[in-house]
Amino acid sequence: MDFWNRAEFGTKLWNSFLISASVAVLAVVLSVLNAYALGIGRVKGRLWILVLFLVANTLPQESLAYPLYYLAKAAGLYDTQLAVIIVMTAIQAAFGTYLLSAVLGQFPKEILEAAAIDGAGRLRALLRIVVPISRPTINVLLIFFFIWTWNEFFLPLIFLISNDTQTVPVALGILQGERYMDATMSSASALLGVLPAVAFFLIFQRTLTRGVTVGAIK
């Protein structure tokens, strides 16, 4: 209770949930739209765009910290959850786009041709056909994006400096000091911080299993 009150841990939990849920949803939406254009739409320069997304996934976050810090400062978003949401959404969507593009690249063209004959436009085909059929893969991305964002420490540490905006991993970091560390408090708070992510995983475990095994079942 001492750490809960001193670090306002309830606020940190809410911040982590807000950021993680927002990033997961927004990154999935962007990934689906991008992958639909690249995997099915076959836009010009598709290969080079996918290579760009792949390279973006290999960049270390440390190399992005300096330009993103000044960009957030210039945009007036520094020390706000919105800054972390935007940055993490872009990072996660790069991976999601690369993955979904490969999946949708194998999407049966006959289904889309039949939908076009029935008068379905591109948006309707995406919402009524592509998304429902690809839902297992999309759900897996949603789960991973949430957990990865929840566990993110480096970028929130840079962008969120005030006590009201920090996330759970950053709050746990303040327990580690050069001259003082309460091992019991650190262990208890770490357990509190990981429980929501574990609960989220267990709730959607069946969805995750279905998404991983769907290719083998077909």
Rosetta silent file (secondary structure, phi, psi, omega in degrees, C-alpha in Angstrom):
SEQUENCE: MDFWNRAEFGTKLWNSFLISASVAVLAVVLSVLNAYALGIGRVKGRLWILVLFLVANTLPQESLAYPLYYLAKAAGLYDTQLAVIIVMTAIQAAFGTYLLSAVLGQFPKEILEAAAIDGAGRLRALLRIVVPISRPTINVLLIFFFIWTWNEFFLPLIFLISNDTQTVPVALGILQGERYMDATMSSASALLGVLPAVAFFLIFQRTLTRGVTVGAIK
SCORE:     score description
SCORE:     0.000 S_00000001
   1 L     0.000  -31.020  179.465    0.000    0.000    0.000 S_00000001
   2 H   -62.054  -46.725  178.665    2.920    2.328    0.649 S_00000001
   3 H   -68.152  -39.710 -179.496    4.112    2.055   -2.939 S_00000001
   4 H   -56.609  -44.797 -179.050    0.529    2.154   -4.290 S_00000001
   5 H   -76.963  -40.158 -176.014   -0.115    5.478   -2.585 S_00000001
   6 H   -68.722  -39.612 -177.577    3.352    6.976   -3.039 S_00000001
   7 L   -97.596    1.822 -176.486    3.587    6.212   -6.751 S_00000001
   8 L    50.431   57.120 -171.437   -0.155    6.581   -7.487 S_00000001
   9 H   -65.419  -29.236  176.878   -0.060    3.094   -8.955 S_00000001
  10 H   -61.770  -40.194  176.793   -3.750    3.113   -9.845 S_00000001
  11 H   -65.219  -38.803  178.947   -3.128    6.033  -12.191 S_00000001
  12 H   -64.302  -39.775  177.866   -0.166    4.195  -13.714 S_00000001
  13 H   -62.372  -43.849  179.500   -2.315    1.142  -14.376 S_00000001
  14 H   -64.889  -41.620  178.574   -4.938    3.254  -16.111 S_00000001
  15 H   -61.030  -43.718  179.680   -2.291    5.036  -18.197 S_00000001
  16 H   -64.080  -41.954  179.723   -0.791    1.723  -19.282 S_00000001
  17 H   -66.060  -43.883 -179.563   -4.201    0.316  -20.175 S_00000001
  18 H   -60.810  -47.776 -178.582   -5.226    3.442  -22.077 S_00000001
  19 H   -66.626  -46.092 -176.624   -2.008    3.568  -24.083 S_00000001
  20 H   -65.005  -45.097 -179.552   -1.848   -0.187  -24.732 S_00000001
  21 H   -65.811  -42.140  179.762   -5.482   -0.525  -25.783 S_00000001
  22 H   -63.714  -45.011 -179.819   -5.331    2.555  -28.012 S_00000001
  23 H   -64.783  -42.511 -178.594   -2.129    1.427  -29.696 S_00000001
  24 H   -60.482  -47.447 -177.879   -3.416   -2.114  -30.205 S_00000001
  25 H   -68.010  -49.317 -177.273   -6.647   -0.969  -31.871 S_00000001
  26 H   -65.072  -40.640 -179.751   -5.122    1.823  -33.965 S_00000001
  27 H   -65.749  -37.983  177.671   -2.142   -0.287  -35.063 S_00000001
  28 H   -66.220  -43.469  179.375   -4.426   -3.136  -36.140 S_00000001
  29 H   -61.225  -47.594  178.511   -6.653   -0.775  -38.126 S_00000001
  30 H   -62.834  -40.479 -179.898   -3.650    0.797  -39.878 S_00000001
  31 H   -62.761  -42.760 -179.626   -2.110   -2.615  -40.509 S_00000001
  32 H   -64.774  -45.749 -179.379   -5.303   -3.931  -42.098 S_00000001
  33 H   -64.180  -44.958  179.771   -5.731   -0.879  -44.337 S_00000001
  34 H   -65.210  -44.957 -178.358   -2.081   -0.882  -45.409 S_00000001
  35 H   -67.572  -32.065  177.675   -1.968   -4.631  -45.956 S_00000001
  36 H   -64.564  -40.135  178.909   -5.213   -4.534  -47.946 S_00000001
  37 H   -71.776  -38.933 -176.115   -3.661   -2.022  -50.329 S_00000001
  38 H   -84.464  -40.174 -175.703   -0.312   -3.818  -50.533 S_00000001
  39 H   -82.036  -36.757 -177.460   -1.397   -7.436  -50.349 S_00000001
  40 H  -108.409  -42.837 -178.273   -4.584   -7.319  -52.405 S_00000001
  41 L   -70.167  -23.669  178.428   -4.540   -3.952  -54.126 S_00000001
  42 L    53.758   55.780  179.868   -1.015   -4.566  -55.430 S_00000001
  43 L   -65.647  158.257 -179.155   -0.056   -0.896  -55.456 S_00000001
  44 L   -66.553  136.077 -177.613    2.901    0.180  -57.555 S_00000001
  45 L    77.249   24.062 -176.454    6.220   -0.259  -55.780 S_00000001
  46 H   -56.187  -44.951 -176.713    4.711   -2.785  -53.367 S_00000001
  47 H   -61.510  -44.213 -178.676    7.984   -4.665  -52.864 S_00000001
  48 H   -68.668  -33.309  177.272    9.959   -1.543  -51.968 S_00000001
  49 H   -66.396  -41.990  178.326    7.249   -0.399  -49.574 S_00000001
  50 H   -65.473  -37.406  175.857    7.359   -3.761  -47.788 S_00000001
  51 H   -62.893  -39.045  178.046   11.146   -3.529  -47.618 S_00000001
  52 H   -62.458  -43.155  177.290   10.757   -0.091  -46.046 S_00000001
  53 H   -64.373  -38.259  179.226    8.416   -1.514  -43.402 S_00000001
  54 H   -65.119  -43.865  178.025   10.856   -4.358  -42.768 S_00000001
  55 H   -62.847  -38.267  179.486   13.767   -1.939  -42.330 S_00000001
  56 H   -61.421  -32.819  179.218   11.647    0.160  -39.971 S_00000001
  57 H   -74.222  -19.892 -178.493   11.202   -2.902  -37.751 S_00000001
  58 H   -90.742  -10.885 -179.552   14.949   -3.440  -37.532 S_00000001
  59 L   -71.008  130.216  176.146   15.771    0.072  -36.341 S_00000001
  60 L   -69.577  145.434 -178.428   16.659    0.197  -32.628 S_00000001
  61 H   -63.299  -28.236  179.950   14.459    2.470  -30.556 S_00000001
  62 H   -60.943  -32.766 -179.630   17.523    4.258  -29.221 S_00000001
  63 H   -75.516  -17.600 -179.669   18.183    5.683  -32.678 S_00000001
  64 H   -93.816  -15.852 -172.117   14.634    7.070  -32.824 S_00000001
  65 H   -61.028  -46.859 -175.358   14.612    8.665  -29.386 S_00000001
  66 H   -62.668  -53.993  179.863   16.456   11.877  -30.284 S_00000001
  67 H   -65.925  -36.538 -179.599   14.378   12.936  -33.362 S_00000001
  68 H   -68.057  -34.383  177.687   11.095   11.798  -31.805 S_00000001
  69 H   -60.890  -49.688 -179.119   11.845   13.776  -28.632 S_00000001
  70 H   -71.761  -29.989  176.212   12.284   17.042  -30.517 S_00000001
  71 H   -66.631  -42.661  177.504    9.359   16.272  -32.800 S_00000001
  72 H   -65.247  -38.386  176.641    7.100   15.802  -29.787 S_00000001
  73 H   -62.023  -45.966 -178.102    8.442   19.015  -28.274 S_00000001
  74 H   -66.688  -31.890 -178.645    7.769   20.959  -31.480 S_00000001
  75 H   -86.634   -3.900 -179.410    4.255   19.518  -31.770 S_00000001
  76 L    73.024   23.958 -177.509    3.415   20.315  -28.145 S_00000001
  77 L  -108.366    3.262 -178.134    2.800   16.646  -27.343 S_00000001
  78 L   -65.438  141.129 -178.591    5.689   16.054  -24.978 S_00000001
  79 L    64.886   35.856  173.693    4.696   14.486  -21.652 S_00000001
  80 L  -130.281  149.610  177.647    1.330   13.351  -22.997 S_00000001
  81 H   -63.539  -28.496 -178.676   -0.025    9.859  -23.535 S_00000001
  82 H   -61.148  -36.635  179.152   -0.937   10.891  -27.076 S_00000001
  83 H   -61.898  -45.383  179.236    2.747   11.180  -28.015 S_00000001
  84 H   -66.642  -39.396  179.749    3.437    7.604  -26.912 S_00000001
  85 H   -61.162  -45.144 -178.961    0.266    6.361  -28.616 S_00000001
  86 H   -64.265  -47.312 -177.454    1.252    7.928  -31.950 S_00000001
  87 H   -65.292  -47.817 -178.297    4.841    6.667  -31.843 S_00000001
  88 H   -67.741  -33.435  176.717    3.973    3.157  -30.679 S_00000001
  89 H   -63.075  -43.357  178.727    1.128    2.896  -33.187 S_00000001
  90 H   -63.477  -40.806 -179.072    3.526    3.692  -36.022 S_00000001
  91 H   -67.080  -47.851 -178.835    6.063    1.144  -34.750 S_00000001
  92 H   -68.305  -37.378 -179.154    3.536   -1.648  -34.234 S_00000001
  93 H   -65.953  -29.767  177.493    1.707   -0.897  -37.496 S_00000001
  94 H   -62.650  -44.489  177.696    4.969   -1.311  -39.426 S_00000001
  95 H   -68.269  -44.285 -178.995    5.263   -4.871  -38.177 S_00000001
  96 H   -61.988  -39.169  178.596    1.546   -5.551  -38.609 S_00000001
  97 H   -63.616  -44.762 -179.797    1.576   -4.274  -42.180 S_00000001
  98 H   -61.799  -43.106 -178.380    4.507   -6.477  -43.116 S_00000001
  99 H   -69.490  -49.432 -177.157    2.880   -9.561  -41.599 S_00000001
 100 H   -67.914  -29.487  178.009   -0.642   -8.994  -42.907 S_00000001
 101 H   -62.411  -38.795  177.060    0.614   -8.131  -46.392 S_00000001
 102 H   -67.806  -37.488  179.713    2.067  -11.612  -46.654 S_00000001
 103 H   -69.464  -48.406 -177.301   -1.193  -13.130  -45.401 S_00000001
 104 H   -73.460  -19.017  175.735   -3.488  -11.101  -47.642 S_00000001
 105 L   -64.091  -22.701  178.506   -1.168  -11.662  -50.593 S_00000001
 106 L   -99.866   11.275 -177.568   -2.419  -15.269  -50.554 S_00000001
 107 L   -68.060  134.647 -178.281   -6.075  -14.251  -50.251 S_00000001
 108 L   -59.756  118.743 -179.258   -8.280  -16.124  -52.793 S_00000001
 109 H   -68.364  -26.225 -177.957   -8.961  -13.757  -55.683 S_00000001
 110 H   -61.822  -35.891  179.777  -12.061  -15.707  -56.657 S_00000001
 111 H   -65.476  -44.081  179.979  -13.857  -14.548  -53.518 S_00000001
 112 H   -68.618  -36.378  177.495  -13.124  -10.906  -54.243 S_00000001
 113 H   -65.781  -39.105  177.392  -14.109  -11.304  -57.899 S_00000001
 114 H   -65.841  -38.529  177.992  -17.419  -12.843  -56.867 S_00000001
 115 H   -66.027  -38.149  178.718  -17.997   -9.970  -54.434 S_00000001
 116 H   -65.581  -37.931  177.745  -17.244   -7.435  -57.189 S_00000001
 117 H   -64.124  -34.651  179.053  -19.771   -9.129  -59.479 S_00000001
 118 L   -77.970   -1.124  176.179  -22.360   -8.806  -56.715 S_00000001
 119 L    95.313   11.703 -179.928  -21.669   -5.069  -56.606 S_00000001
 120 L   -79.810  127.654  176.063  -19.448   -4.896  -53.507 S_00000001
 121 L   -77.625 -178.560 -177.396  -16.978   -2.008  -53.559 S_00000001
 122 H   -65.072  -42.435 -179.377  -13.467   -2.163  -52.129 S_00000001
 123 H   -66.184  -43.116  179.588  -14.434   -0.877  -48.702 S_00000001
 124 H   -65.680  -39.452  177.534  -17.375   -3.240  -48.417 S_00000001
 125 H   -62.895  -37.773  178.550  -15.242   -6.175  -49.576 S_00000001
 126 H   -64.632  -48.049 -174.304  -12.682   -5.282  -46.922 S_00000001
 127 H   -76.271  -35.375 -173.918  -15.210   -5.028  -44.091 S_00000001
 128 H   -95.244  -20.835 -174.342  -17.535   -7.859  -45.076 S_00000001
 129 H  -121.470  -57.949 -172.900  -15.115  -10.404  -46.572 S_00000001
 130 H   -65.828  -49.461 -177.467  -11.416   -9.789  -45.939 S_00000001
 131 H   -63.557  -48.822  178.739  -11.619   -8.812  -42.263 S_00000001
 132 H   -59.435  -40.292 -179.165  -13.962  -11.659  -41.161 S_00000001
 133 H   -70.148  -35.056 -178.280  -11.884  -14.292  -42.958 S_00000001
 134 L   -91.599    8.985 -174.571   -8.609  -12.843  -41.614 S_00000001
 135 H   -57.232  -40.821  178.923   -9.990  -12.293  -38.111 S_00000001
 136 H   -56.896  -45.117  179.155   -7.851  -14.999  -36.402 S_00000001
 137 H   -66.291  -40.537  179.443   -4.629  -13.368  -37.624 S_00000001
 138 H   -63.603  -40.356  179.204   -5.932   -9.897  -36.784 S_00000001
 139 H   -65.007  -37.124  177.057   -6.864  -11.015  -33.267 S_00000001
 140 H   -62.435  -44.049  177.824   -3.356  -12.401  -32.731 S_00000001
 141 H   -61.285  -42.387 -179.869   -1.879   -9.043  -33.734 S_00000001
 142 H   -58.602  -44.331 -179.533   -4.276   -7.248  -31.389 S_00000001
 143 H   -65.597  -46.969 -178.850   -3.157   -9.394  -28.440 S_00000001
 144 H   -65.337  -41.272  179.443    0.546   -9.043  -29.195 S_00000001
 145 H   -61.197  -40.582  179.635    0.317   -5.290  -29.770 S_00000001
 146 H   -63.541  -48.410 -176.413   -1.397   -4.844  -26.398 S_00000001
 147 H   -68.472  -41.792  179.519    1.168   -6.915  -24.489 S_00000001
 148 H   -62.876  -42.116  179.794    4.181   -5.428  -26.291 S_00000001
 149 H   -69.128  -38.726  178.893    2.974   -1.889  -25.631 S_00000001
 150 H   -59.958  -39.130 -176.905    2.147   -2.677  -22.005 S_00000001
 151 L   -86.045   -2.802 -178.112    5.691   -3.916  -21.414 S_00000001
 152 L   -65.861  132.325 -178.518    7.353   -0.992  -23.246 S_00000001
 153 L  -118.514  -42.510 -169.564    9.722    0.928  -21.006 S_00000001
 154 H   -64.479  -53.575 -176.848   12.195    2.960  -23.057 S_00000001
 155 H   -66.906  -44.665  175.265    9.906    5.271  -25.030 S_00000001
 156 H   -60.405  -32.344  178.437    7.474    6.021  -22.155 S_00000001
 157 H   -63.758  -33.784 -179.004   10.503    6.790  -19.988 S_00000001
 158 H   -80.409  -43.445 -171.968   11.572    9.453  -22.494 S_00000001
 159 H   -86.598  -27.243 -173.419    8.181   10.955  -23.338 S_00000001
 160 L  -112.334  104.481 -175.279    6.377   10.749  -19.978 S_00000001
 161 L  -108.361  -20.228 -179.159    8.129   12.655  -17.213 S_00000001
 162 L   -88.873  155.201 -175.857    5.274   13.746  -14.955 S_00000001
 163 L   -65.722  -26.848 -176.196    3.775   11.483  -12.331 S_00000001
 164 L   -80.411  -13.527 -175.687    0.274   11.761  -13.828 S_00000001
 165 L  -113.728   -8.327 -174.362    1.231   10.424  -17.265 S_00000001
 166 L   -71.227  158.449 -179.167    3.713    7.641  -16.507 S_00000001
 167 L  -102.644  177.258 -177.302    3.036    3.955  -17.158 S_00000001
 168 H   -61.416  -48.919  179.470    3.526    0.867  -14.991 S_00000001
 169 H   -58.638  -36.924  178.297    7.040   -0.068  -16.266 S_00000001
 170 H   -68.093  -40.009  178.480    8.236    3.497  -15.649 S_00000001
 171 H   -62.841  -37.812  178.297    6.709    3.474  -12.169 S_00000001
 172 H   -67.280  -28.619 -179.877    8.530    0.232  -11.388 S_00000001
 173 H   -66.435  -27.782 -178.611   11.758    1.853  -12.509 S_00000001
 174 L   -72.908  -12.136  178.150   11.587    4.443   -9.747 S_00000001
 175 L   -78.016  -18.143 -177.795   11.917    1.659   -7.175 S_00000001
 176 L   -94.264  107.930 -179.118   15.457    0.928   -8.326 S_00000001
 177 L  -118.649  163.566  179.684   17.808    3.456   -6.744 S_00000001
 178 L   -69.717  -34.997 -175.022   21.554    3.737   -6.335 S_00000001
 179 L  -114.310   -6.319 -176.388   21.344    3.869   -2.551 S_00000001
 180 L  -147.872  133.381  173.431   17.939    2.379   -1.802 S_00000001
 181 L  -153.114  123.012  176.945   15.900   -0.585   -3.028 S_00000001
 182 L   -95.727  104.618 -175.022   13.056   -2.342   -1.245 S_00000001
 183 H   -63.666  -40.181 -179.528   13.111   -5.887   -2.664 S_00000001
 184 H   -64.626  -45.736  179.744    9.733   -6.822   -1.183 S_00000001
 185 H   -65.324  -39.339  179.614    8.045   -3.719   -2.527 S_00000001
 186 H   -62.829  -43.694 -179.643    9.705   -4.169   -5.914 S_00000001
 187 H   -66.087  -42.817 -179.517    8.503   -7.769   -6.203 S_00000001
 188 H   -65.568  -43.107 -179.613    4.964   -6.931   -5.138 S_00000001
 189 H   -69.223  -35.207  176.968    4.665   -3.978   -7.497 S_00000001
 190 H   -64.163  -39.210  176.985    6.150   -5.994  -10.363 S_00000001
 191 H   -64.183  -42.799  177.022    3.481   -8.646   -9.796 S_00000001
 192 H   -62.004  -36.163 -178.214    0.773   -5.988   -9.821 S_00000001
 193 H   -71.902  -31.828 -176.309    2.190   -4.590  -13.039 S_00000001
 194 H   -89.313  -19.739 -176.814    2.262   -7.901  -14.884 S_00000001
 195 H   -58.249  -45.979  179.572   -1.143   -9.198  -13.732 S_00000001
 196 H   -60.054  -39.893  178.729   -3.239   -7.131  -16.196 S_00000001
 197 H   -66.052  -40.062  177.671   -1.153   -8.323  -19.159 S_00000001
 198 H   -65.579  -42.452  178.331   -1.437  -11.947  -17.982 S_00000001
 199 H   -61.806  -42.915  178.117   -5.186  -11.557  -17.480 S_00000001
 200 H   -60.692  -41.372  179.617   -5.548  -10.088  -20.963 S_00000001
 201 H   -65.463  -43.582 -178.189   -3.587  -13.028  -22.398 S_00000001
 202 H   -67.128  -37.781 -179.877   -5.667  -15.627  -20.536 S_00000001
 203 H   -62.896  -40.207 -176.979   -8.961  -14.038  -21.553 S_00000001
 204 L  -103.341   22.288 -178.207   -7.988  -14.143  -25.227 S_00000001
 205 H   -63.206  -41.315  179.415   -6.000  -17.397  -25.058 S_00000001
 206 H   -64.304  -39.858  177.546   -8.550  -19.304  -27.135 S_00000001
 207 H   -63.751  -41.925  179.724   -8.504  -16.553  -29.752 S_00000001
 208 H   -63.846  -44.318  179.565   -4.710  -16.620  -29.828 S_00000001
 209 H   -62.787  -41.582  179.180   -4.625  -20.412  -30.211 S_00000001
 210 H   -64.063  -39.282 -178.865   -7.180  -20.311  -32.997 S_00000001
 211 H   -68.986  -36.118 -178.687   -5.218  -17.635  -34.835 S_00000001
 212 H   -72.813  -36.859 -174.776   -1.920  -19.514  -34.599 S_00000001
 213 H   -94.833   -1.142 -174.484   -3.379  -22.856  -35.721 S_00000001
 214 H   -63.200  -34.369 -179.829   -5.799  -21.639  -38.362 S_00000001
 215 H   -68.411  -31.607 -178.668   -3.284  -22.162  -41.167 S_00000001
 216 H   -78.045  -25.512 -176.290   -2.676  -25.764  -40.165 S_00000001
 217 H   -77.757  -31.051 -176.471   -6.380  -26.564  -39.950 S_00000001
 218 L   -62.326    0.000    0.000   -7.180  -25.401  -43.486 S_00000001
